[in-house]
Short mmCIF file of C-alpha atoms in Angstrom, two decimals:
data_model
loop_
_atom_site.label_atom_id
_atom_site.label_comp_id
_atom_site.label_asym_id
_atom_site.label_seq_id
_atom_site.Cartn_x
_atom_site.Cartn_y
_atom_site.Cartn_z
CA MET A 20 -23.25 9.31 -11.54
CA LYS A 21 -19.68 9.43 -12.14
CA VAL A 22 -17.41 8.05 -9.41
CA THR A 23 -13.93 8.78 -8.42
CA PHE A 24 -11.53 8.11 -5.66
CA PRO A 25 -8.28 8.74 -4.03
CA HIS A 26 -5.42 7.21 -5.59
CA MET A 27 -3.28 4.89 -3.46
CA GLY A 28 -0.70 2.69 -5.07
CA ASN A 29 -2.38 -0.34 -7.12
CA ALA A 30 -5.64 0.18 -4.86
CA TRP A 31 -7.21 1.87 -8.18
CA ILE A 32 -7.09 -1.79 -10.00
CA VAL A 33 -9.22 -3.27 -7.30
CA ILE A 34 -11.41 -0.17 -6.96
CA GLN A 35 -12.17 0.20 -10.71
CA THR A 36 -12.70 -3.59 -10.95
CA LEU A 37 -15.24 -3.53 -8.42
CA PHE A 38 -17.26 -0.50 -10.06
CA GLU A 39 -17.13 -1.92 -13.46
CA SER A 40 -18.60 -5.09 -12.26
CA LEU A 41 -21.45 -3.33 -11.21
CA ASN A 42 -21.73 -1.37 -14.15
CA VAL A 43 -21.10 1.99 -12.13
CA GLU A 44 -19.30 4.60 -14.49
CA VAL A 45 -15.85 5.34 -12.83
CA VAL A 46 -13.11 7.98 -13.29
CA VAL A 47 -9.63 6.76 -12.50
CA PRO A 48 -7.63 9.85 -11.65
CA PRO A 49 -4.19 10.44 -13.25
CA SER A 50 -1.61 8.65 -10.93
CA ASN A 51 -0.07 10.84 -8.34
CA SER A 52 2.54 13.42 -9.65
CA LYS A 53 4.09 16.71 -9.09
CA GLN A 54 1.12 18.32 -10.73
CA THR A 55 -1.52 16.36 -8.60
CA LEU A 56 0.54 17.45 -5.45
CA THR A 57 0.77 20.99 -6.71
CA MET A 58 -2.92 21.44 -7.44
CA GLY A 59 -4.03 19.79 -3.92
CA THR A 60 -1.56 21.88 -1.85
CA ARG A 61 -3.15 25.02 -2.99
CA LEU A 62 -6.36 23.98 -1.55
CA SER A 63 -5.15 22.23 1.77
CA PRO A 64 -4.45 23.75 5.01
CA GLU A 65 -0.67 24.02 5.73
CA SER A 66 -0.60 21.47 8.46
CA ALA A 67 -2.79 18.87 6.70
CA CYS A 68 -0.94 15.66 6.06
CA LEU A 69 0.60 14.45 2.47
CA PRO A 70 -2.39 12.13 1.77
CA LEU A 71 -5.17 14.87 1.94
CA LYS A 72 -3.12 16.98 -0.39
CA LEU A 73 -2.72 14.44 -2.90
CA ASN A 74 -6.46 13.36 -2.28
CA LEU A 75 -7.60 16.82 -3.41
CA GLY A 76 -5.08 16.89 -6.50
CA ASN A 77 -6.89 13.61 -7.39
CA TYR A 78 -10.45 14.96 -7.25
CA LEU A 79 -9.51 18.33 -9.04
CA GLU A 80 -8.01 16.05 -12.08
CA ALA A 81 -10.82 13.53 -12.07
CA ALA A 82 -13.21 16.62 -12.38
CA LYS A 83 -11.94 17.44 -15.69
CA GLU A 84 -12.98 13.82 -16.83
CA GLY A 85 -16.50 14.58 -15.38
CA ALA A 86 -16.25 12.78 -11.88
CA ASP A 87 -18.95 14.12 -9.94
CA THR A 88 -19.08 11.59 -6.81
CA ILE A 89 -16.41 10.70 -4.43
CA VAL A 90 -15.70 7.54 -2.59
CA ILE A 91 -13.54 7.32 0.32
CA THR A 92 -13.09 5.13 3.22
CA GLY A 93 -13.76 6.47 6.80
CA GLY A 94 -12.05 5.68 10.08
CA ILE A 95 -12.57 5.55 13.85
CA GLY A 96 -10.03 7.03 16.54
CA PRO A 97 -7.85 9.75 16.75
CA CYS A 98 -6.33 9.87 13.31
CA ARG A 99 -7.52 12.72 11.21
CA PHE A 100 -8.35 10.43 8.28
CA GLY A 101 -11.65 9.78 9.92
CA TYR A 102 -12.61 13.30 8.93
CA TYR A 103 -11.09 13.39 5.53
CA GLY A 104 -14.50 12.86 3.61
CA GLU A 105 -16.17 15.74 5.14
CA VAL A 106 -13.27 18.14 5.25
CA GLU A 107 -12.36 17.51 1.77
CA ARG A 108 -16.19 17.87 0.71
CA GLN A 109 -16.23 21.41 2.43
CA ILE A 110 -12.85 22.18 0.92
CA LEU A 111 -13.88 21.57 -2.60
CA ARG A 112 -17.40 23.08 -2.21
CA ASP A 113 -15.48 26.40 -1.10
CA ALA A 114 -13.31 26.10 -4.03
CA GLY A 115 -16.34 25.81 -6.44
CA TYR A 116 -16.51 21.96 -7.29
CA ASP A 117 -20.05 20.31 -6.35
CA TYR A 118 -19.02 16.94 -5.76
CA GLU A 119 -21.02 14.34 -3.70
CA VAL A 120 -19.03 12.58 -1.18
CA VAL A 121 -19.82 8.98 -0.05
CA THR A 122 -17.71 8.11 3.01
CA LEU A 123 -17.57 4.50 3.65
CA GLU A 124 -17.25 3.79 7.47
CA PRO A 125 -15.51 0.43 8.71
CA PRO A 126 -18.40 -1.81 9.86
CA ASP A 127 -17.34 -1.27 13.54
CA GLY A 128 -18.80 2.13 13.09
CA SER A 129 -22.44 1.53 11.95
CA LEU A 130 -22.69 -2.02 9.62
CA LEU A 131 -26.11 -0.58 8.59
CA GLY A 132 -24.85 2.65 7.69
CA LEU A 133 -22.09 1.19 5.29
CA ALA A 134 -24.77 -1.15 3.83
CA LYS A 135 -26.96 1.72 2.69
CA ARG A 136 -23.67 3.68 1.17
CA ILE A 137 -22.98 0.58 -0.62
CA ARG A 138 -26.41 0.09 -1.80
CA TYR A 139 -26.55 3.74 -3.13
CA LEU A 140 -23.43 3.35 -4.94
CA ALA A 141 -24.33 0.10 -6.75
CA GLY A 142 -27.74 1.59 -7.61
CA LYS A 143 -30.94 -0.26 -7.77
CA ASP A 144 -30.27 -2.32 -10.79
CA ASN A 145 -27.60 -4.66 -8.85
CA SER A 146 -29.10 -7.03 -6.33
CA TRP A 147 -27.11 -7.84 -3.14
CA ALA A 148 -26.15 -11.22 -4.75
CA GLN A 149 -24.44 -9.28 -7.42
CA ILE A 150 -23.03 -6.92 -5.06
CA LEU A 151 -21.31 -9.50 -3.21
CA LYS A 152 -20.31 -11.41 -6.27
CA ALA A 153 -18.57 -8.02 -7.19
CA LEU A 154 -16.90 -7.45 -3.88
CA ARG A 155 -15.56 -11.25 -3.82
CA PHE A 156 -14.01 -10.50 -7.28
CA ALA A 157 -12.61 -7.48 -6.43
CA TYR A 158 -10.99 -8.85 -3.21
CA ARG A 159 -9.64 -11.86 -4.82
CA LYS A 160 -7.79 -9.40 -7.38
CA SER A 161 -6.67 -7.56 -4.72
CA VAL A 162 -4.84 -10.82 -3.26
CA ALA A 163 -3.47 -11.53 -6.39
CA MET A 164 -2.14 -7.91 -6.61
CA ASP A 165 -0.42 -8.44 -3.42
CA ARG A 166 1.08 -11.44 -4.32
CA VAL A 167 2.67 -9.95 -7.57
CA GLU A 168 3.94 -7.05 -5.52
CA ASP A 169 5.63 -9.47 -3.18
CA LEU A 170 7.02 -11.33 -6.10
CA ILE A 171 8.70 -8.30 -7.42
CA HIS A 172 10.03 -7.34 -3.97
CA ALA A 173 11.81 -10.53 -4.08
CA ALA A 174 12.93 -10.53 -7.49
CA ARG A 175 14.33 -6.91 -7.86
CA PRO A 176 17.59 -7.66 -5.78
CA ARG A 177 17.83 -11.18 -7.54
CA LEU A 178 17.43 -9.97 -10.85
CA PRO A 179 20.51 -8.04 -12.86
CA ILE A 180 18.52 -5.72 -14.99
CA PRO A 181 16.26 -3.49 -12.94
CA MET A 182 14.57 -1.98 -15.92
CA GLU A 183 13.42 -5.37 -17.30
CA THR A 184 11.72 -6.14 -13.91
CA GLU A 185 9.84 -2.79 -13.69
CA LYS A 186 8.75 -3.80 -17.04
CA LEU A 187 7.48 -7.16 -15.76
CA TYR A 188 5.93 -5.39 -13.03
CA HIS A 189 4.06 -2.74 -15.21
CA ASP A 190 2.89 -5.48 -17.59
CA ALA A 191 1.59 -7.57 -14.79
CA LYS A 192 -0.29 -4.37 -13.35
CA ARG A 193 -1.88 -3.80 -16.69
CA ARG A 194 -3.02 -7.54 -17.01
CA LEU A 195 -4.53 -7.64 -13.76
CA ALA A 196 -6.21 -4.40 -14.56
CA GLN A 197 -7.68 -5.41 -17.91
CA THR A 198 -8.84 -9.23 -16.78
CA MET A 199 -12.50 -9.50 -15.41
CA SER A 200 -11.96 -13.45 -14.71
CA ASP A 201 -10.58 -15.66 -12.07
CA LYS A 202 -8.41 -17.49 -14.52
CA GLY A 203 -7.01 -14.49 -15.82
CA VAL A 204 -6.10 -13.19 -12.62
CA GLN A 205 -4.59 -16.72 -11.47
CA ASP A 206 -2.69 -16.71 -14.88
CA THR A 207 -1.32 -13.47 -14.45
CA VAL A 208 0.24 -14.29 -11.31
CA ARG A 209 1.63 -17.42 -12.80
CA TRP A 210 3.04 -15.35 -15.83
CA VAL A 211 5.23 -13.17 -13.37
CA GLN A 212 6.39 -16.35 -11.18
CA GLU A 213 7.27 -18.07 -14.60
CA ASN A 214 8.96 -15.12 -16.02
CA ILE A 215 11.10 -14.43 -12.85
CA ARG A 216 11.96 -18.24 -12.78
CA GLU A 217 13.29 -18.25 -16.37
CA ARG A 218 15.20 -15.14 -15.83
CA GLN A 219 16.81 -16.78 -12.66
CA GLU A 220 17.64 -19.99 -14.94
CA GLU A 221 19.32 -17.61 -17.48
CA LEU A 222 21.76 -16.39 -14.75
CA GLY A 223 23.04 -19.95 -13.57
CA THR A 224 24.68 -19.52 -10.43
CA PRO A 225 24.15 -15.98 -9.22
CA PRO A 226 26.81 -14.32 -6.98
CA GLU A 227 26.11 -14.73 -3.23
CA GLY A 228 24.74 -11.22 -2.73
CA PHE A 229 21.92 -12.03 -5.36
CA GLN A 230 21.06 -15.45 -3.33
CA LYS A 231 20.94 -13.60 -0.02
CA PRO A 232 20.04 -10.06 -0.17
CA LEU A 233 19.94 -7.94 2.87
CA ARG A 234 16.19 -7.71 4.07
CA ILE A 235 14.69 -4.57 5.17
CA GLY A 236 11.13 -4.71 6.58
CA ILE A 237 8.91 -1.28 5.82
CA VAL A 238 6.51 -0.29 8.54
CA GLY A 239 4.30 2.97 9.09
CA GLU A 240 1.31 4.89 7.63
CA ILE A 241 -0.74 2.77 4.97
CA TYR A 242 -0.64 5.36 2.49
CA THR A 243 2.59 6.07 2.43
CA ILE A 244 3.67 2.55 2.46
CA LEU A 245 1.50 1.48 -0.34
CA ASP A 246 1.88 4.75 -2.59
CA PRO A 247 5.00 4.52 -4.57
CA TYR A 248 4.83 8.46 -5.39
CA THR A 249 4.40 9.37 -1.74
CA SER A 250 7.31 7.23 -0.56
CA MET A 251 9.38 8.38 -3.34
CA GLY A 252 9.72 5.22 -4.90
CA LEU A 253 11.29 3.58 -1.42
CA GLU A 254 10.81 -0.05 -2.57
CA GLU A 255 12.05 0.31 -6.01
CA GLU A 256 15.24 2.23 -4.71
CA LEU A 257 15.88 -0.27 -2.04
CA GLY A 258 15.55 -3.14 -4.68
CA ARG A 259 17.99 -1.37 -7.05
CA LEU A 260 20.59 -1.06 -3.97
CA GLY A 261 20.18 -5.01 -3.66
CA VAL A 262 17.93 -5.11 -0.69
CA GLU A 263 14.61 -7.44 -0.56
CA VAL A 264 11.83 -5.40 0.70
CA ASP A 265 9.07 -6.85 3.10
CA ARG A 266 6.22 -4.60 3.92
CA SER A 267 3.91 -4.76 7.22
CA ILE A 268 0.76 -3.84 5.24
CA TYR A 269 -0.87 -5.30 1.91
CA LEU A 270 -4.01 -3.79 0.73
CA SER A 271 -5.80 -7.06 0.99
CA GLY A 272 -4.61 -7.80 4.40
CA TRP A 273 -5.95 -4.31 5.49
CA VAL A 274 -9.17 -4.78 3.66
CA GLY A 275 -9.77 -8.44 5.29
CA ASN A 276 -9.10 -7.19 8.96
CA HIS A 277 -10.65 -3.66 8.99
CA VAL A 278 -13.55 -4.29 6.23
CA PHE A 279 -14.24 -7.87 6.45
CA GLN A 280 -13.45 -7.93 10.48
CA GLY A 281 -11.04 -10.53 9.97
CA LEU A 282 -13.31 -13.15 8.31
CA ALA A 283 -10.94 -12.68 5.17
CA PRO A 284 -7.05 -12.82 6.04
CA GLY A 285 -6.01 -11.07 2.86
CA TYR A 286 -2.54 -11.92 1.56
CA ARG A 287 -0.91 -10.95 4.78
CA SER A 288 -2.94 -10.93 7.67
CA ILE A 289 -2.07 -8.04 10.05
CA LYS A 290 -4.32 -9.70 12.99
CA SER A 291 -1.36 -10.57 15.02
CA TYR A 292 0.31 -7.04 15.02
CA PRO A 293 -1.62 -5.82 18.35
CA SER A 294 -0.30 -8.71 20.33
CA HIS A 295 3.15 -8.37 18.92
CA ALA A 296 2.98 -4.54 20.09
CA LYS A 297 1.53 -5.28 23.48
CA PRO A 298 4.82 -5.23 25.33
CA TYR A 299 5.59 -1.72 24.13
CA LEU A 300 2.44 -0.05 23.02
CA PRO A 301 -0.65 -1.99 24.77
CA HIS A 302 -3.51 0.33 23.40
CA PHE A 303 -4.91 1.63 20.03
CA VAL A 304 -3.62 5.07 19.40
CA GLY A 305 -5.15 5.59 16.18
CA GLY A 306 -4.29 5.08 12.30
CA HIS A 307 -1.59 2.41 12.27
CA GLY A 308 0.64 3.29 15.17
CA GLN A 309 0.14 0.11 17.12
CA GLU A 310 0.48 -1.83 13.81
CA THR A 311 3.41 -0.17 13.07
CA VAL A 312 4.98 -1.30 16.32
CA GLY A 313 3.53 -4.92 16.15
CA ALA A 314 5.12 -4.96 12.67
CA ALA A 315 8.56 -3.78 13.79
CA VAL A 316 8.75 -6.43 16.67
CA LYS A 317 7.45 -9.26 14.22
CA PHE A 318 10.18 -8.09 11.58
CA ALA A 319 12.74 -8.13 14.57
CA GLN A 320 12.15 -11.52 15.51
CA GLU A 321 12.20 -12.65 11.89
CA GLY A 322 15.53 -11.50 11.58
CA VAL A 323 15.32 -8.70 9.19
CA ASN A 324 18.87 -6.69 8.64
CA GLY A 325 16.76 -3.44 9.33
CA ILE A 326 13.39 -1.76 9.53
CA ILE A 327 12.40 1.44 7.97
CA GLN A 328 9.28 3.50 9.10
CA ILE A 329 7.89 6.01 6.83
CA PHE A 330 4.85 8.39 7.58
CA PRO A 331 3.61 11.60 6.44
CA LEU A 332 4.59 14.95 8.37
CA SER A 333 2.38 15.86 11.57
CA CYS A 334 0.77 11.87 11.64
CA MET A 335 0.03 11.75 15.19
CA PRO A 336 -0.19 7.99 15.59
CA GLU A 337 2.94 7.29 13.82
CA ILE A 338 4.80 10.07 15.86
CA VAL A 339 3.54 7.92 18.94
CA ALA A 340 4.95 4.69 17.18
CA ALA A 341 8.47 6.46 16.41
CA SER A 342 8.71 7.06 20.09
CA VAL A 343 8.40 3.50 20.99
CA LEU A 344 10.56 1.93 18.00
CA PRO A 345 14.00 2.95 20.02
CA LYS A 346 13.09 0.65 22.45
CA ILE A 347 12.54 -2.32 19.90
CA GLN A 348 15.90 -1.33 18.50
CA GLU A 349 17.64 -1.92 21.59
CA ALA A 350 15.81 -4.90 22.58
CA TYR A 351 16.40 -6.91 19.20
CA LYS A 352 19.56 -4.91 18.24
CA VAL A 353 17.99 -4.20 14.92
CA PRO A 354 18.70 -0.67 13.29
CA ILE A 355 15.52 1.43 12.49
CA MET A 356 15.41 4.62 10.64
CA THR A 357 12.51 6.72 10.44
CA LEU A 358 11.66 8.87 6.94
CA ILE A 359 8.79 11.53 7.26
CA VAL A 360 7.59 12.86 4.17
CA ASP A 361 5.75 15.98 2.80
CA GLU A 362 5.31 18.27 -0.21
CA HIS A 363 8.91 19.57 0.42
CA THR A 364 10.63 16.15 0.34
CA GLY A 365 13.24 15.80 -2.40
CA GLN A 366 13.91 12.58 -4.00
CA ALA A 367 17.87 13.07 -3.51
CA GLY A 368 17.58 13.55 0.10
CA ILE A 369 15.64 10.17 0.39
CA GLN A 370 18.09 8.19 -1.96
CA THR A 371 21.21 9.72 0.22
CA ARG A 372 19.42 8.29 3.44
CA LEU A 373 18.57 5.08 2.11
CA GLU A 374 22.10 4.65 0.64
CA ALA A 375 23.71 5.32 3.91
CA PHE A 376 21.27 3.02 5.67
CA VAL A 377 21.93 0.26 3.57
CA ASP A 378 25.59 0.66 3.77
CA LEU A 379 25.38 0.47 7.71
CA LEU A 380 23.51 -2.74 7.28
CA GLU A 381 26.11 -4.12 5.25
CA ARG A 382 28.79 -3.75 7.71
CA ALA A 383 29.93 -6.94 8.83
CA ASP A 384 29.67 -6.06 12.60
CA LEU A 385 26.04 -5.56 12.09
CA GLN A 386 25.38 -8.64 9.83
CA ARG A 387 23.66 -11.27 12.21
CA GLY A 388 23.58 -14.01 9.57
CA ILE A 389 20.25 -14.68 8.79
CA GLY A 390 19.26 -18.11 9.11
CA GLN A 391 15.85 -18.21 7.39
CA THR A 392 14.99 -16.53 4.03
CA ARG A 393 11.84 -15.67 2.52
CA GLY A 394 11.75 -19.24 0.69
CA ASP A 395 11.47 -20.00 -2.96
CA VAL A 396 10.64 -16.56 -4.23
CA LEU A 397 9.09 -18.13 -7.13
CA SER A 398 6.12 -19.86 -5.09
CA VAL A 399 2.80 -18.63 -6.27
CA GLU A 400 1.63 -19.56 -2.84
CA GLY A 401 3.71 -16.52 -1.32
CA ARG A 402 4.51 -17.10 2.04
#
């Protein structure tokens, strides 16, 4: 069995670690690219959302390296993602790819079913103790990855040479992917922290804009938030424009809430979002629609300068959320922009809209004087 999985941002580092800890052969598909999207789009229904098209492209690329088993998470509710595992299996079979698809449904669907599928993937040679140990280590690495991402979000608008910051980020990911010990994971986070601190100290007293950059909260569908190819490099581009990005969903926060049922909070717990959303959207609408609304309220209460919602074309839960966001914009007087992406979205169009949005936020009459900042960006403990 050679296992592969859909690419979604840096999740590959955690998934690869999990399978390698269990001595299960894993094929990491190449990072999402134009080629990945083109290959997947050829097999996809026209109305399918962007993540499904990229997923299929991932599987076709992984098949070239011998992958024969797909692992994908499932879902419950109106979002079509819950059907992706079966839909993708049938599409691939019709195209001549004999993949086995293992869908890991969330525990509130069937705990026994989830356990059986995990046992199948881990094989008979691994005991449940070994499986749980591997899961815990992968989870801790996920939290560390999220901390590194947050440090980079804070560093981008504060460090003067974007290429050096991106190289630091790239090197940190490589170190996290390679280490298989808790000490190595913790050392990597400290290494990133110390590098940022040293570079700030070299700057001396930075200009005011570097000290208190604009803050924008990113909300929306999880795949488009976490995957930089899908979001057209949204976070990096905003950092280049001098904006500090905050994100509504981090991988470990989602895993802690949905997979571990809140027993593990993750780097940034999303547990409070439904209560924040309640005055505007008091019920579940599938996907991350309610979480998007709750996160937008939370960001607005924290005093961000602006909020950007991003989601793939035809994503029903996010369309519902988008219809609610104007009420939050009016209530909190915070500008909110919505970006919708599909295979026809161009980098230049996204960049132009981001530049215009940041220009808008920089106008003096929209500056609300943020009292609080994210604190010491160099704190290993994050926020």
